[in-house]
XYZ file of C-alpha atoms in Angstrom:
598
model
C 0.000 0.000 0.000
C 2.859 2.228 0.993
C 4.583 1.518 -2.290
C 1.575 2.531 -4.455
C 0.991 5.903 -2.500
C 4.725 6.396 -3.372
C 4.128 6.064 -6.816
C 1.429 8.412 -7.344
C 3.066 11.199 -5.819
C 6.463 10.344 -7.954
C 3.581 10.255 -11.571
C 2.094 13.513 -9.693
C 5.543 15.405 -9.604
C 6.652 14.101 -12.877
C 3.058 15.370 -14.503
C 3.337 18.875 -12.591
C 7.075 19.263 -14.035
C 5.766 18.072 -17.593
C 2.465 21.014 -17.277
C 5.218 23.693 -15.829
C 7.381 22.900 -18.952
C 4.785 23.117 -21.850
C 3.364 26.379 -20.249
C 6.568 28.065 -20.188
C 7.139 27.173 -23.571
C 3.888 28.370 -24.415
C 3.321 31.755 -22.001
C 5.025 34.798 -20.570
C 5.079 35.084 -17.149
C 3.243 38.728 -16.336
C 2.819 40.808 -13.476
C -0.270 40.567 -12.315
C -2.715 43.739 -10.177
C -6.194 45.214 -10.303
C -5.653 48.637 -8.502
C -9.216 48.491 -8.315
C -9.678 49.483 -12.146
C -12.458 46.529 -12.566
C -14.446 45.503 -9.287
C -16.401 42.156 -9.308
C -14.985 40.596 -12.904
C -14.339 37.041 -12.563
C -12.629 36.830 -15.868
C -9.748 38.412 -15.041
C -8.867 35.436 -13.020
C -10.806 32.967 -15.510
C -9.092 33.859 -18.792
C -5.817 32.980 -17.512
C -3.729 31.070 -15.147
C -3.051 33.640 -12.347
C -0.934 32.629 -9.220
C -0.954 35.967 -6.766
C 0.806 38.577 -8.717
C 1.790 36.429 -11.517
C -0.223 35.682 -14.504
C 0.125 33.365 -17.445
C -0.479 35.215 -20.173
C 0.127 33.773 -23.927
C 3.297 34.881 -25.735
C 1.364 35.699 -28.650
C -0.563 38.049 -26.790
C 2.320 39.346 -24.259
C 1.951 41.338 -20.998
C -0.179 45.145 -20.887
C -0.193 47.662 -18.514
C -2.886 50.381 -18.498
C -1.757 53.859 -16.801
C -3.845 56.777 -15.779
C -2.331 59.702 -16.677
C -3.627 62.703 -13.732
C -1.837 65.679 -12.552
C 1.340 65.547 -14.864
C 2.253 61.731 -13.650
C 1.661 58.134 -14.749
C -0.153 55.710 -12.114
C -0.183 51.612 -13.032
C -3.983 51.178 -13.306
C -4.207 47.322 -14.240
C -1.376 44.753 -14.907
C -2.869 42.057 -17.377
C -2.218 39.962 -20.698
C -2.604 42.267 -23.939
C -5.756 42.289 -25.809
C -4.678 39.825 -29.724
C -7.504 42.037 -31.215
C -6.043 45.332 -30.851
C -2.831 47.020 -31.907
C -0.785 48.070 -28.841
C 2.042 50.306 -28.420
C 5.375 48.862 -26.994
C 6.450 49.360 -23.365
C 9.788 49.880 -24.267
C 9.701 52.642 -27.047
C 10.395 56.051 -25.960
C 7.686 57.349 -28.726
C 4.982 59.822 -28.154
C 1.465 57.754 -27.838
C -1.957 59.267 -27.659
C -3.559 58.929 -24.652
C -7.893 58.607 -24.607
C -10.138 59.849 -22.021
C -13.296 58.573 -20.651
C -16.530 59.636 -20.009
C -15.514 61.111 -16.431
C -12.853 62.794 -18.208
C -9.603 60.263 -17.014
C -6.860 59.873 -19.236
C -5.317 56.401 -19.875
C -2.464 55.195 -21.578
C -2.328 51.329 -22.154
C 1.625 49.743 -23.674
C 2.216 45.875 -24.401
C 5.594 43.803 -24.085
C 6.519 40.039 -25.050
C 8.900 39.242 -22.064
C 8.519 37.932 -18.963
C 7.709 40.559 -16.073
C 8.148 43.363 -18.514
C 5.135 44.683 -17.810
C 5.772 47.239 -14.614
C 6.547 50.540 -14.850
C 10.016 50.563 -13.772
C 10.481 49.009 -17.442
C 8.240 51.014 -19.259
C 9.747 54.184 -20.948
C 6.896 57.185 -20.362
C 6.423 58.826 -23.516
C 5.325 62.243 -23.425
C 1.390 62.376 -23.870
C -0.553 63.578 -26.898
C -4.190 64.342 -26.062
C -7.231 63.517 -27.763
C -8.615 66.747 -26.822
C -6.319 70.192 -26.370
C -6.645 70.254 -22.982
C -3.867 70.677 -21.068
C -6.215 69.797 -17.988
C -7.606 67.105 -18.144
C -9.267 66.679 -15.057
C -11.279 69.523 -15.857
C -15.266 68.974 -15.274
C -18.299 69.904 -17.801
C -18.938 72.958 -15.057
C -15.730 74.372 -15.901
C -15.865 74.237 -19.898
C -19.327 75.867 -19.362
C -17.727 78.683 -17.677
C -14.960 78.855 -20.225
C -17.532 79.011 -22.949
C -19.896 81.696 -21.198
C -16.411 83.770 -20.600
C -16.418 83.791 -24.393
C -19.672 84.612 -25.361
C -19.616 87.254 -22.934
C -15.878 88.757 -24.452
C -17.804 88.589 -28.489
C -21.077 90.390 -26.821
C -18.542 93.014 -25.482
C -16.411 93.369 -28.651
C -19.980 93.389 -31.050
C -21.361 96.221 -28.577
C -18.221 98.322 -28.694
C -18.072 97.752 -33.030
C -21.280 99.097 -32.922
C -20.695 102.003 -30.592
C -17.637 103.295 -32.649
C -19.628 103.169 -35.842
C -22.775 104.832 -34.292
C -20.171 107.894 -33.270
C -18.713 107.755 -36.709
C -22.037 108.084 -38.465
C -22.645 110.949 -35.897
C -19.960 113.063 -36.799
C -20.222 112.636 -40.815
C -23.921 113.694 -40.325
C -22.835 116.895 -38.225
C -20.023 117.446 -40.555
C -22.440 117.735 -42.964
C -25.024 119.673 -40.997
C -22.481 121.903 -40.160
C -21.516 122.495 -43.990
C -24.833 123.128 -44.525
C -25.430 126.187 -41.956
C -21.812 127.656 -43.457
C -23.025 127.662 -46.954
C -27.127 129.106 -45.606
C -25.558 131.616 -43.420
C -22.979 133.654 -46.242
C -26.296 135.685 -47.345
C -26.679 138.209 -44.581
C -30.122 138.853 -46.835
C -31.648 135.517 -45.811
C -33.689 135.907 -42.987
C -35.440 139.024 -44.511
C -36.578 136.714 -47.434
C -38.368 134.028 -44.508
C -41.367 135.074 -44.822
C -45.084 133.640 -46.362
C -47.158 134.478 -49.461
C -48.992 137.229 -47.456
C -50.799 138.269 -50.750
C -53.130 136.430 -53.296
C -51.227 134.238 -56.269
C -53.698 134.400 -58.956
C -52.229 132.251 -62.101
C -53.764 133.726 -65.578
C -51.986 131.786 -68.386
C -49.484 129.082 -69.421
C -46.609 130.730 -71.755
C -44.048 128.218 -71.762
C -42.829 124.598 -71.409
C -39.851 122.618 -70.876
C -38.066 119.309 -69.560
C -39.108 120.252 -65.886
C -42.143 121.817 -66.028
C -44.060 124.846 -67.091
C -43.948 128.680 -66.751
C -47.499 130.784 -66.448
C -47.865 134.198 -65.722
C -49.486 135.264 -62.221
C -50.365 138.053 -60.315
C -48.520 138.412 -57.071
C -49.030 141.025 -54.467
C -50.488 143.202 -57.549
C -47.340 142.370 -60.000
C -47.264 140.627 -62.780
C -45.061 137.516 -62.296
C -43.793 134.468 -63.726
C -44.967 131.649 -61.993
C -42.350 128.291 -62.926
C -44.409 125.175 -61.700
C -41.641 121.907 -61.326
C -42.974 118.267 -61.682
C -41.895 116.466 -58.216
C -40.032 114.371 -59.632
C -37.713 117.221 -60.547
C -37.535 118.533 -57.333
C -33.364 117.985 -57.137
C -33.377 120.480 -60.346
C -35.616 123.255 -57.994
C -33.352 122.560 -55.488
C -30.380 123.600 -57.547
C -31.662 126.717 -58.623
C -32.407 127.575 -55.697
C -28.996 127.658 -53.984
C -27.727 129.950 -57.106
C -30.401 132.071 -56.067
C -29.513 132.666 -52.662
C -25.611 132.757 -53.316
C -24.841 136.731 -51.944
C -24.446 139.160 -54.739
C -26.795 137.315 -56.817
C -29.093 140.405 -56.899
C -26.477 142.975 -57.895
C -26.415 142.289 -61.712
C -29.448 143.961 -63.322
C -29.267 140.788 -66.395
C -29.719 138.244 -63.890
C -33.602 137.371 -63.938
C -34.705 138.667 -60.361
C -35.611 136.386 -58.043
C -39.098 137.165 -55.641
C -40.409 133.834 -53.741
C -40.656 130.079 -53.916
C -42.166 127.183 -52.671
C -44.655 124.386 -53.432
C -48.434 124.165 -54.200
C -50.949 121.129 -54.248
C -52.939 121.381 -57.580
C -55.198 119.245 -59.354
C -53.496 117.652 -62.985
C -56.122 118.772 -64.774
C -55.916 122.207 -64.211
C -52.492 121.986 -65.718
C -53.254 122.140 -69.412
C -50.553 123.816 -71.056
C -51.306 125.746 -74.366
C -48.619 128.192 -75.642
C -49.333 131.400 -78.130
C -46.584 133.186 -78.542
C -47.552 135.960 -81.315
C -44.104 137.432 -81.642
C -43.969 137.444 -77.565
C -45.632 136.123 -74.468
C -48.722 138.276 -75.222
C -51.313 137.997 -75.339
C -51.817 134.668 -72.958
C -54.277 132.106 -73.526
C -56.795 132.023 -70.265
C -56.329 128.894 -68.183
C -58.960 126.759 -66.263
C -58.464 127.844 -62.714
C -57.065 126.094 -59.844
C -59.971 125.445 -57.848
C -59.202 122.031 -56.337
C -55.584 122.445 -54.709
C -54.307 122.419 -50.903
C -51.169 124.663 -50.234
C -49.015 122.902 -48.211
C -45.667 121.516 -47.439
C -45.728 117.508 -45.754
C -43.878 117.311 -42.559
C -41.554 114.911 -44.479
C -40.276 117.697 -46.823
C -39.991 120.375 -43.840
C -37.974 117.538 -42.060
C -35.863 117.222 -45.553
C -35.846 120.990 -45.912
C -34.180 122.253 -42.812
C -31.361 119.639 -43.303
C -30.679 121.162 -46.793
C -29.560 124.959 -47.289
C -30.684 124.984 -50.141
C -34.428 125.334 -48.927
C -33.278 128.350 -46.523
C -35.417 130.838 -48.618
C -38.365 128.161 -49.547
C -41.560 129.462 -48.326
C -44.220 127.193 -46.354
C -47.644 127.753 -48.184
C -50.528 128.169 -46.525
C -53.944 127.592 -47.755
C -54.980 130.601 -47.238
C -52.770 132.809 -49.109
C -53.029 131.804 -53.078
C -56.553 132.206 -55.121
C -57.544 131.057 -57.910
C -60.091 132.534 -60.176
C -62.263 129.906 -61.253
C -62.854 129.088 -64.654
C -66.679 128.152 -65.422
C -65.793 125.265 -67.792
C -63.334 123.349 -65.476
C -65.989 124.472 -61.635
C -66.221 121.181 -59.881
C -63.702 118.669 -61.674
C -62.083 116.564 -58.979
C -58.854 114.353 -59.957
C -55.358 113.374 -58.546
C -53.212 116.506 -56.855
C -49.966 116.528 -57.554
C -47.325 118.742 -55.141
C -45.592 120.851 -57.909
C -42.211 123.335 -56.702
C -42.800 126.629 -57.119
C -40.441 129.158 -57.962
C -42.247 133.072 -58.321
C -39.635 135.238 -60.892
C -40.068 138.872 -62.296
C -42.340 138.770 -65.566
C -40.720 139.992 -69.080
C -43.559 139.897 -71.646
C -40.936 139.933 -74.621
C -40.630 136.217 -73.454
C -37.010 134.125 -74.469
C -34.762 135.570 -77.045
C -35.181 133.061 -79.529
C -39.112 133.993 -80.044
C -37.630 137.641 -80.065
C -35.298 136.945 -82.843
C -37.789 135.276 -84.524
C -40.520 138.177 -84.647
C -38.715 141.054 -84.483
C -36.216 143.135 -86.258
C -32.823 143.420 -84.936
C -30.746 146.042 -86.162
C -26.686 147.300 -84.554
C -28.317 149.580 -81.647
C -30.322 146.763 -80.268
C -27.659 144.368 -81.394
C -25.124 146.203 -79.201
C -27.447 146.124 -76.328
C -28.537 142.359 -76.531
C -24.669 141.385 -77.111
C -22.949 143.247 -73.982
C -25.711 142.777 -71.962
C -25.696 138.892 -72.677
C -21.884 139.004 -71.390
C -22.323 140.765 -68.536
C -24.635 138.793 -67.449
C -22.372 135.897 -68.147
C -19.654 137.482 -66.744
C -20.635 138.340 -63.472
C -21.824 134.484 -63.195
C -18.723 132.814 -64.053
C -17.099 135.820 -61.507
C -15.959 135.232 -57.907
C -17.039 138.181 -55.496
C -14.990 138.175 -52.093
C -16.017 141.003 -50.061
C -15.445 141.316 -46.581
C -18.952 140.317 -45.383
C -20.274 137.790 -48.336
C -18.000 135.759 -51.089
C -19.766 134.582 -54.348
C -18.305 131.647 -55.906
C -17.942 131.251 -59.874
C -21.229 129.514 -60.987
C -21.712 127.736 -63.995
C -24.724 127.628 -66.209
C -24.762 124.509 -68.037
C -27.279 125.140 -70.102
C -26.831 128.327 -71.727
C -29.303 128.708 -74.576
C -31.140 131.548 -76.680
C -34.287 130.065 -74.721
C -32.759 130.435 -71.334
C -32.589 133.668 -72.235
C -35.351 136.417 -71.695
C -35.930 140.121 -72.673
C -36.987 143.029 -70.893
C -38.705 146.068 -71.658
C -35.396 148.152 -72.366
C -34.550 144.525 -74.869
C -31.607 143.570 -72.820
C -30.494 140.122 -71.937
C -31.883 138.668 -69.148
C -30.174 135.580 -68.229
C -32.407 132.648 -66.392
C -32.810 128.842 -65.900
C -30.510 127.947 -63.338
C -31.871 124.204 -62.480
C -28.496 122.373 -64.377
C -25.626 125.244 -62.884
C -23.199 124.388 -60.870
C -21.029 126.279 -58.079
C -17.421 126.502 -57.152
C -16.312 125.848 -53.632
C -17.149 128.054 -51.440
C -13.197 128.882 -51.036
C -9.935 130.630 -53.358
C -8.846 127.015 -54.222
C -11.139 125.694 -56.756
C -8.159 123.623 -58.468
C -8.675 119.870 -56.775
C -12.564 120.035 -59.076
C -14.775 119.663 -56.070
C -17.870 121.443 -56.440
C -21.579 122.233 -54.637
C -23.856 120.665 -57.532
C -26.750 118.680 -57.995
C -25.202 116.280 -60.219
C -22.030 115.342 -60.023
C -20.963 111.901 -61.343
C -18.990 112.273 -64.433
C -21.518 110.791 -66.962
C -24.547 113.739 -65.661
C -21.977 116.169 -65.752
C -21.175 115.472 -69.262
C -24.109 115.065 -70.695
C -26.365 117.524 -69.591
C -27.349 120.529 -71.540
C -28.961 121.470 -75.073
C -27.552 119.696 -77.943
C -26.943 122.481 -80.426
C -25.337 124.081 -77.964
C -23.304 121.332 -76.517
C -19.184 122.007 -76.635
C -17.439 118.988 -78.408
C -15.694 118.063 -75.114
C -19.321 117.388 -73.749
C -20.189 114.946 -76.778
C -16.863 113.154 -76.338
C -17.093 113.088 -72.886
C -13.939 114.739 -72.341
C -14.282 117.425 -69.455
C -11.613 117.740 -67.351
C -12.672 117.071 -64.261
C -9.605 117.938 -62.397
C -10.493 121.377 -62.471
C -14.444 121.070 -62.902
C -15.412 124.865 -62.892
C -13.119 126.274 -65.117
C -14.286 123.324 -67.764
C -17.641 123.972 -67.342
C -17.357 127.805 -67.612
C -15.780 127.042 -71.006
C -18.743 125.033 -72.058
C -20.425 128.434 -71.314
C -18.175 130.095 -73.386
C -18.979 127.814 -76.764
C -22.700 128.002 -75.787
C -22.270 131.816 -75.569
C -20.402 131.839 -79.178
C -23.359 130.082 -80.485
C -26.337 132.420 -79.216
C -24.118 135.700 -80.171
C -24.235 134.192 -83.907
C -27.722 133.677 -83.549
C -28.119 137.077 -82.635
C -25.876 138.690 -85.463
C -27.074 135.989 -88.118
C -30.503 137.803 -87.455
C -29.361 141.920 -87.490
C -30.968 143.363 -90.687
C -27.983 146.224 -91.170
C -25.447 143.783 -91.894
C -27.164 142.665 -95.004
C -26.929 145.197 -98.347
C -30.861 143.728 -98.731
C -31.994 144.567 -95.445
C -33.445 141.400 -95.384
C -32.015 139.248 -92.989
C -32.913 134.996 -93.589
C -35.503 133.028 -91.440
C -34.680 132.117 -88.262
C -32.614 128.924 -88.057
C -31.119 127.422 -84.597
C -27.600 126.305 -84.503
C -27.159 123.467 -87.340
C -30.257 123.803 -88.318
C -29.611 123.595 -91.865
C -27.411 120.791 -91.962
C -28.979 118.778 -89.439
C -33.108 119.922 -90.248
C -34.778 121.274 -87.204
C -35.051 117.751 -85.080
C -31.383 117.214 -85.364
C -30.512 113.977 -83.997
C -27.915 113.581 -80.508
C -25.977 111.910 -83.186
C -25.500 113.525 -86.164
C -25.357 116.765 -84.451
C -22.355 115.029 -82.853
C -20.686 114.306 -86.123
C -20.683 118.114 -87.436
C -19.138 119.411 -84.042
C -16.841 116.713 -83.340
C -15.831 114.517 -86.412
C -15.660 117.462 -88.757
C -15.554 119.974 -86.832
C -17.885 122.392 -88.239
C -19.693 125.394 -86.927
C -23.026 127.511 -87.879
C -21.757 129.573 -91.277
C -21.492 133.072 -91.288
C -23.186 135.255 -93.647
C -21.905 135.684 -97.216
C -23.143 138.739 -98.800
C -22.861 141.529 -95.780
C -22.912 145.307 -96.389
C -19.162 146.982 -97.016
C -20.096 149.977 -94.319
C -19.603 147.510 -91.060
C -16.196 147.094 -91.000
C -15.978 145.882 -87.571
C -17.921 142.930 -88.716
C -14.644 141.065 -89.083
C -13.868 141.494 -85.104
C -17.112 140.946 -84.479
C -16.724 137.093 -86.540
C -13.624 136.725 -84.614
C -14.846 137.141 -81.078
C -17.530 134.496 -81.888
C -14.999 131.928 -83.384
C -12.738 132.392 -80.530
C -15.419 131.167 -78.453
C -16.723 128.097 -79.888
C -12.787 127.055 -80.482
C -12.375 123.403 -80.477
C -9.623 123.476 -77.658
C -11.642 124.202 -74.754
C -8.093 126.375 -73.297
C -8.242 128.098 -76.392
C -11.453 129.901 -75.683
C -11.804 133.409 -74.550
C -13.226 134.320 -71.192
C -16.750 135.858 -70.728
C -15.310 139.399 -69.633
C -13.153 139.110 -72.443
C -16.185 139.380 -74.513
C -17.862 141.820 -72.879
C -14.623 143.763 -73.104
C -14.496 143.545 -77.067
C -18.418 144.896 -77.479
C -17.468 147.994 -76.426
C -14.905 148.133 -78.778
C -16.544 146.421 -81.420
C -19.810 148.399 -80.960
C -18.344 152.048 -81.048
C -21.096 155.051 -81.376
C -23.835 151.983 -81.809
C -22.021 151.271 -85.068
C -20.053 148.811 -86.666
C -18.275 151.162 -89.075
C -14.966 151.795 -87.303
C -12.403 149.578 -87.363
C -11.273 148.214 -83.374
C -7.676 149.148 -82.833
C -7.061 145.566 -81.872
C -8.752 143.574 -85.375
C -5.990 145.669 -87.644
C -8.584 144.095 -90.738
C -10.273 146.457 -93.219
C -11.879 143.220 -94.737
C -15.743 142.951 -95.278
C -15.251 139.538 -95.008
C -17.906 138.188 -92.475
C-alpha cells in the first residue's frame, strides 16, 4: 500500500514538471494587479492562469499595462495579458502615444511587451502624452468648460457692442459734418432771414406761356405784380433745389441781367388744371386764359420740412398756406375733382418779350439793339462765371450749363436777361477751386457730361472729355462755346449787316445741316468729327467794317480746344470796342482788318 501511494506522488511530480514545462514554452510570465480598475470581474482570473501577482499570459498576446495619466504623472492602473484584437504600443519605445479619455474625463495610456515581467513601470519608458482633446487639464469637469464658454460669449457680446458704438459715433460726426456744412453755406447771405417770410398776398395764375423738360412757366399776379410763376414736376424737385442755392448765393441780386428772383415754394394742384397751351404771337402776349385752380391744398408735408431744414438749399423756400393763393375759377373746369400733384414753385419777375429766340424770330434786330442784346448777354455771363470776395459775403464762380437763346429772356429796355438755373453748378465756397470739387446737384462724371442742349453742346461734352480735375473752369468754357453760339444767332438775325436789309428766317444752330429735329448723333458728327460750326453770312454790307472782329470774337469762343477759348469778360470787353457810337463802321484798334469779309 505504501509503495503505491509512493508512486502516485512520484507520476504527480513528474506530470506537474511536464504542465510547468509546456506552459513556459507556451506563455510569458506577467505581473499581475487590479488597482481596483475593474471591481467584481471574474474573468480576469478565468481567462488565464493567475498565481498571486503572476499571470500566465500567452506569448502571442504578451503582458499590458494600463496607466492613468492625472496631474502631470503616470499611475499603473491594471497589470494584465494584452488584448490579440487590438494594436498596442510597446512598453519599451520612448515614442509619443496618444492617450484617450473617458466619459468622467480620465486619461489612460495602455503599452504591451513580449517578455517575462516586462510589464511594470520601472520598465516602461513614459512617452510624453498627446491628447485627444487640447486640454492641457484634463481633469477639468463639464462645469468648468461651461464657464470657459460663457467667458467667451460674454468677451464677443462686449467686442460686437463696442463695433457698434464706434460706428454709431462715426455716423454721428459725418452727419454733423455735414449739418455743419450746410449752416456755413445758408448763413454767407446776410439777406436771408429778410426773405423768410409767407405768401402774405393772393397768387392768382392767368396763363401758361411756356414749357420745358421740368415743367411749365405761367404768368401770375402776385401782391399786384405781374409775375412768372415756374411750376416743377416732383419728380424734378433735385433740379428746384439747384436753382435755388444759385439764387440765394450773396451778390446774386447785384447784376441787373440776372432774372430777379421774388419767392418760392410748393403748391398742391389738381393735374387737370395743368393744361398747357402756348401762343406766342411774336412774344408772351397775349396769354391764352387757363382753367383755374380750384381744387388744390397749399401745403408743405412734414416729411419735406424735415428734408428741408437739413438742406440749405431750402433756406429761402416758403411754407404755403392755404390761405394765401386764389384762384379765379374758370366756369368750364368748376367742380372737376382728380389726382393733386405737389408741384415746386419758384415766383420770378415777368418779361412779356418772353425768351430771345421767339424775339429773334418776330422782331427786327438792327446794330443799336444788337449792341445792347450782345454786352448785356456778357455781362450777365460774366458776373456768373465771376468770384465776389467782399469782406462780409464771397460769391463763388457759378456755372450755367445750359446756356441757350431760350434760357434767355428780354426786358422792356430789350436787354439780356439771363435765367434757368436748375443744371448750374457752383465753385467751392473757397480761393482754391483747383482739386474740381464742387456744390452741384449732379455730379458723377456721366450727368456732368451730358447735360445741356444739344446744339449748344461744346465737343468736349459729346466726347465726354471734361476735365474734371479742375471742374469749374471746364464747365465755364462750355459756357463760353454756348455763348459763341447764341451771339451768332443774334448777329445771323441783325438786318444792317445785309446790303438787302433782309435778314434769312430764323434757323437754330445746325439747323440747316442737321433739319430742325437734329438727332444727338449727327449733331455730334458736325461738331466733333468734322468739326464744323453755324456759317457766317456771305453777302454783308461793305459799311460795317468791324464785322470782321465781331466774326472773330464768336470763333474764338466756340474754339475746339476748350483752353483756347476766350473768357466771358473778355467778350464783354471787345463789345465795347466792337460796338463804337452803336455802329459797326470803325475799325477796333485791336482787329488791324479792313476786310468785309464776315
Amino acid at each position: 500500500m505504501k509503495n503505491f501511494l509512493l508512486l502516485n506522488i512520484i507520476f504527480a511530480a513528474i506530470k506537474t514538471l511536464l504542465s510547468q514545462n509546456g506552459m513556459e514554452q507556451d506563455f510569458l510570465k506577467c505581473n499581475f494587479k487590479n488597482y481596483n480598475f475593474v471591481s467584481n470581474n471574474k474573468s480576469l482570473y478565468e481567462t488565464y492562469n493567475v498565481d498571486e501577482s503572476v499571470i500566465y499570459c500567452p506569448k502571442h498576446v504578451g503582458c499590458s499595462l494600463l496607466l492613468k495619466y492625472d496631474n502631470s504623472n503616470y499611475h499603473p492602473v491594471l497589470k494584465y495579458c494584452g488584448n490579440k484584437n487590438s494594436v498596442c504600443k510597446r512598453c519599451d519605445t520612448a515614442e509619443s502615444h496618444e492617450i484617450h479619455s473617458d466619459k468622467q474625463s480620465h486619461w489612460y495610456y495602455t503599452c504591451c511587451c513580449f517578455e517575462n515581467y516586462c510589464n511594470s513601470i520601472e520598465k516602461t519608458i513614459l512617452p510624453k502624452p498627446i491628447f485627444s482633446y487640447m486640454n492641457v487639464n484634463p481633469t477639468k469637469t463639464n462645469t468648468q468648460l461651461e464657464i470657459t464658454y460663457i467667458h467667451i460669449t460674454i468677451s464677443l457680446m462686449t467686442l460686437m457692442l463696442l463695433f457698434a458704438f464706434v460706428v454709431s459715433v462715426l455716423f454721428y460726426l459725418i452727419k454733423y459734418k455735414k449739418i455743419c456744412l450746410i449752416k456755413k453755406k445758408s448763413s454767407t447771405n446776410d439777406d436771408e432771414h429778410a426773405l423768410l417770410v409767407n405768401f402774405d398776398k393772393n397768387l392768382t395764375l392767368q396763363g401758361n406761356v411756356a414749357n420745358g423738360r421740368f415743367g411749365s412757366v405761367w404768368t401770375a399776379d402776385y401782391k399786384g405784380e405781374s409775375v412768372a410763376v415756374k411750376l416743377i414736376l416732383p419728380q424734378h424737385c433735385k433740379h428746384f433745389l439747384n436753382e435755388i442755392s444759385v439764387y440765394n448765393l450773396p451778390c446774386m441780386s447785384n447784376s441787373r441781367y440776372i432774372l430777379r428772383f421774388i419767392d418760392a415754394g410748393s403748391l398742391e394742384l389738381s393735374n387737370d388744371d395743368i393744361s398747357p397751351k402756348v401762343d406766342f404771337n411774336g412774344n408772351f402776349g397775349p396769354c391764352i386764359p387757363q382753367p383755374s385752380l380750384n381744387n388744390f391744398k397749399s401745403k408743405l408735408s412734414a416729411q419735406e420740412n424735415k428734408k428741408y431744414e437739413l438742406n440749405a438749399r431750402m433756406s429761402i423756400i416758403r411754407t404755403v398756406s392755404a390761405s394765401s393763393l386764389s384762384i379765379t375759377p374758370h366756369p368750364t373746369y368748376n367742380n372737376v375733382k382728380s389726382k393733386l400733384t405737389l408741384y415746386k414753385v419758384i415766383v420770378f419777375e415777368y418779361h412779356p418779350h418772353g425768351s430771345l429766340q421767339n424775339y429773334l424770330k418776330y422782331n427786327q434786330v438792327n446794330v443799336a439793339k444788337l449792341k445792347i442784346l450782345m454786352k448785356s448777354l456778357s455781362a450777365a455771363v460774366a458776373f456768373l462765371h465771376s468770384t465776389i470776395n467782399l469782406s462780409a459775403s464771397y460769391k463763388p464762380p457759378v456755372a450755367h450749363r445750359d446756356l441757350n437763346s431760350r434760357n434767355i429772356l428780354i426786358n422792356k429796355e430789350e436787354e439780356c436777361i439771363l435765367c434757368d438755373f436748375n443744371l448750374s453748378c457752383i465753385g467751392k465756397y473757397n480761393d482754391n477751386i483747383s482739386d474740381g470739387a464742387v456744390f452741384s446737384s449732379d455730379k458723377s462724371e456721366y450727368q456732368i457730361n451730358e447735360v445741356g442742349t444739344k446744339r449748344y453742346m461744346a465737343p468736349e461734352l459729346f466726347e465726354r472729355a471734361l476735365d474734371l480735375s479742375d471742374c469749374i473752369t471746364a464747365l465755364k468754357q462750355v459756357d463760353i462755346y454756348a455763348l459763341g453760339m447764341v451771339l451768332w444767332e443774334m448777329s445771323r438775325m441783325t438786318v444792317d449787316i445785309y446790303d438787302s436789309g433782309q435778314p434769312p428766317k430764323y434757323r437754330l444752330p445746325f439747323e440747316e445741316e442737321t433739319n430742325k429735329a437734329g438727332s444727338f448723333e449727327n449733331i455730334k458728327i458736325e461738331i466733333v468729327r468734322d468739326n464744323l460750326r453755324p456759317p457766317f453770312p456771305v453777302k454783308v454790307s461793305s459799311k460795317l467794317m468791324n464785322l470782321a472782329y465781331l466774326k472773330q470774337t464768336i470763333t474764338e469762343c466756340w474754339e475746339r480746344d476748350s483752353e483756347a477759348r476766350i473768357t466771358a469778360a473778355c467778350v464783354h470787353s471787345r463789345m465795347t470796342k466792337i460796338f463804337y457810337n452803336n455802329t459797326l463802321e470803325r475799325i477796333s484798334a485791336d482787329s488791324g482788318n479792313e476786310s468785309t469779309d464776315y
